[in-house]
Short mmCIF file of C-alpha atoms and ligand atoms in Angstrom, two decimals:
data_model
loop_
_atom_site.label_atom_id
_atom_site.label_comp_id
_atom_site.label_asym_id
_atom_site.label_seq_id
_atom_site.Cartn_x
_atom_site.Cartn_y
_atom_site.Cartn_z
CA MET A 1482 60.22 120.06 145.59
CA GLY A 1483 62.38 117.20 146.75
CA ASP A 1484 60.92 114.74 149.21
CA LEU A 1485 64.04 114.60 151.44
CA THR A 1486 65.18 118.22 151.27
CA LYS A 1487 64.15 121.24 149.23
CA ASN A 1488 66.25 120.08 146.26
CA ILE A 1489 66.73 116.35 146.77
CA SER A 1490 64.36 113.42 146.38
CA ARG A 1491 65.07 109.89 147.54
CA HIS A 1492 64.80 108.41 144.05
CA GLU A 1493 67.68 110.63 142.89
CA LEU A 1494 69.97 108.95 145.41
CA ALA A 1495 69.46 105.48 143.97
CA CYS A 1496 72.20 103.62 142.15
CA LYS A 1497 72.01 104.51 138.44
CA CYS A 1498 72.55 100.95 137.20
CA GLY A 1499 68.82 100.36 137.03
CA ALA A 1500 69.15 96.75 138.16
CA CYS A 1501 69.62 96.96 141.93
CA ASP A 1502 67.77 98.66 144.75
CA HIS A 1503 70.64 100.49 146.45
CA GLN A 1504 69.60 103.95 147.57
CA THR A 1505 71.57 104.65 150.71
CA ALA A 1506 72.85 108.18 151.17
CA ASP A 1507 74.76 109.66 154.04
CA PHE A 1508 72.61 112.28 155.77
CA GLU A 1509 75.44 114.76 156.23
CA THR A 1510 76.44 114.54 152.56
CA VAL A 1511 72.84 115.27 151.57
CA MET A 1512 72.69 118.27 153.93
CA ILE A 1513 76.01 119.68 152.69
CA VAL A 1514 74.74 119.51 149.11
CA GLN A 1515 71.44 121.11 150.14
CA ASP A 1516 73.33 123.93 151.85
CA ALA A 1517 75.29 124.57 148.64
CA CYS A 1518 71.98 124.69 146.73
CA ASP A 1519 70.60 127.23 149.21
CA HIS A 1520 73.76 129.33 148.99
CA PHE A 1521 73.65 129.53 145.19
CA ALA A 1522 69.89 130.07 145.12
CA GLU A 1523 70.44 133.16 147.24
CA LYS A 1524 73.33 134.28 145.04
CA LEU A 1525 71.32 133.81 141.84
CA GLU A 1526 68.28 135.36 143.50
CA VAL A 1527 66.03 132.41 142.68
CA GLY A 1528 63.77 130.53 145.08
CA LYS A 1529 65.39 127.22 144.24
CA VAL A 1530 68.26 126.14 141.98
CA VAL A 1531 68.09 123.14 139.65
CA LEU A 1532 70.31 120.40 141.10
CA ASN A 1533 71.51 117.53 138.95
CA ILE A 1534 72.82 114.41 140.74
CA HIS A 1535 75.17 112.65 138.29
CA SER A 1536 76.08 109.76 140.55
CA ALA A 1537 75.07 108.74 144.06
CA HIS A 1538 75.14 105.33 145.72
CA ARG A 1539 76.71 102.63 143.54
CA CYS A 1540 76.38 98.88 143.86
CA TYR A 1541 79.54 96.82 143.20
CA ARG A 1542 78.57 96.08 139.64
CA HIS A 1543 77.79 99.69 138.74
CA ASN A 1544 80.90 100.97 140.48
CA ASP A 1545 83.03 98.60 138.38
CA ALA A 1546 81.10 99.54 135.23
CA VAL A 1547 81.88 103.24 135.64
CA GLY A 1548 85.48 102.58 136.63
CA GLY A 1549 85.06 103.70 140.24
CA ALA A 1550 87.81 103.06 142.76
CA LYS A 1551 87.39 99.81 144.72
CA LYS A 1552 86.98 101.78 147.93
CA SER A 1553 84.97 104.58 146.31
CA GLN A 1554 82.93 106.68 148.72
CA HIS A 1555 80.07 106.11 146.26
CA ARG A 1556 80.05 102.47 147.36
CA LEU A 1557 79.39 103.61 150.94
CA GLY A 1558 76.66 106.07 150.00
CA SER A 1559 78.74 108.94 151.34
CA ALA A 1560 79.47 110.58 147.97
CA LEU A 1561 77.40 112.60 145.53
CA ASP A 1562 78.46 113.94 142.12
CA ILE A 1563 76.48 117.11 141.56
CA SER A 1564 76.03 120.12 139.35
CA ILE A 1565 73.84 123.17 139.81
CA ARG A 1566 72.28 124.79 136.76
CA ASN A 1567 73.79 128.21 135.94
CA VAL A 1568 76.66 127.67 138.37
CA LEU A 1569 80.12 126.57 137.21
CA PRO A 1570 81.43 123.39 138.87
CA LYS A 1571 84.56 125.30 139.90
CA ASP A 1572 82.39 127.78 141.81
CA VAL A 1573 80.59 124.97 143.67
CA TYR A 1574 83.98 123.43 144.45
CA ALA A 1575 85.38 126.76 145.68
CA TYR A 1576 82.37 127.36 147.92
CA LEU A 1577 82.65 123.95 149.59
CA ASP A 1578 86.45 124.11 149.87
CA ALA A 1579 86.21 127.48 151.61
CA LYS A 1580 83.44 126.36 153.94
CA TYR A 1581 85.08 123.04 154.91
CA PRO A 1582 88.83 123.72 154.63
CA ASP A 1583 89.84 120.81 156.88
CA ARG A 1584 87.52 118.04 155.76
CA LEU A 1585 85.45 116.41 152.99
CA GLY A 1586 86.56 114.77 149.80
CA LEU A 1587 86.10 117.24 146.93
CA GLY A 1588 86.82 116.52 143.28
CA LEU A 1589 86.46 119.02 140.44
CA TYR A 1590 85.43 117.66 137.04
CA ASP A 1591 84.38 119.38 133.78
CA THR A 1592 80.66 118.95 134.34
CA PHE A 1593 80.24 118.17 138.05
CA VAL A 1594 81.75 118.26 141.53
CA HIS A 1595 82.29 115.15 143.65
CA VAL A 1596 81.46 115.67 147.34
CA ASP A 1597 81.98 113.06 150.06
CA THR A 1598 82.11 112.91 153.85
CA ARG A 1599 85.08 110.57 154.30
CA LYS A 1600 87.12 110.81 157.49
CA GLY A 1601 89.74 113.47 156.92
CA LYS A 1602 90.28 115.53 153.79
CA ALA A 1603 91.03 114.91 150.11
CA ARG A 1604 91.17 117.25 147.11
CA TRP A 1605 91.55 116.49 143.41
ZN1 ZN B 659 73.21 99.25 141.08
ZN1 ZN B 660 82.08 110.96 142.75
#
């Protein structure tokens, strides 16, 4: 059980560089990801899905190290890269795109989906 939401614990939101103490996460982004977890848990008929957070908040150094954009939403703590076990990234992407047609930044990658709560809308 996560200590922030059913699926998410605070430590998972920390920068992955291992050398800083950044762990800011936008509340709405966290709740949107939790809602997607709840949706797919119901679909898969399991009590709780297994959520994997690939990238969360990034300090400057880590953002540069992973080749993030200078103004990456990960720098602001408003982006999460996620995957849900036994759910294809494209299905997570499709769910969020349908639920929030006019907003969010959503990026589809081979092994994860990027979700952010920027002002306005972006898709890639
Ligand atoms: Zn860091
Ligand atoms: Zn991302």
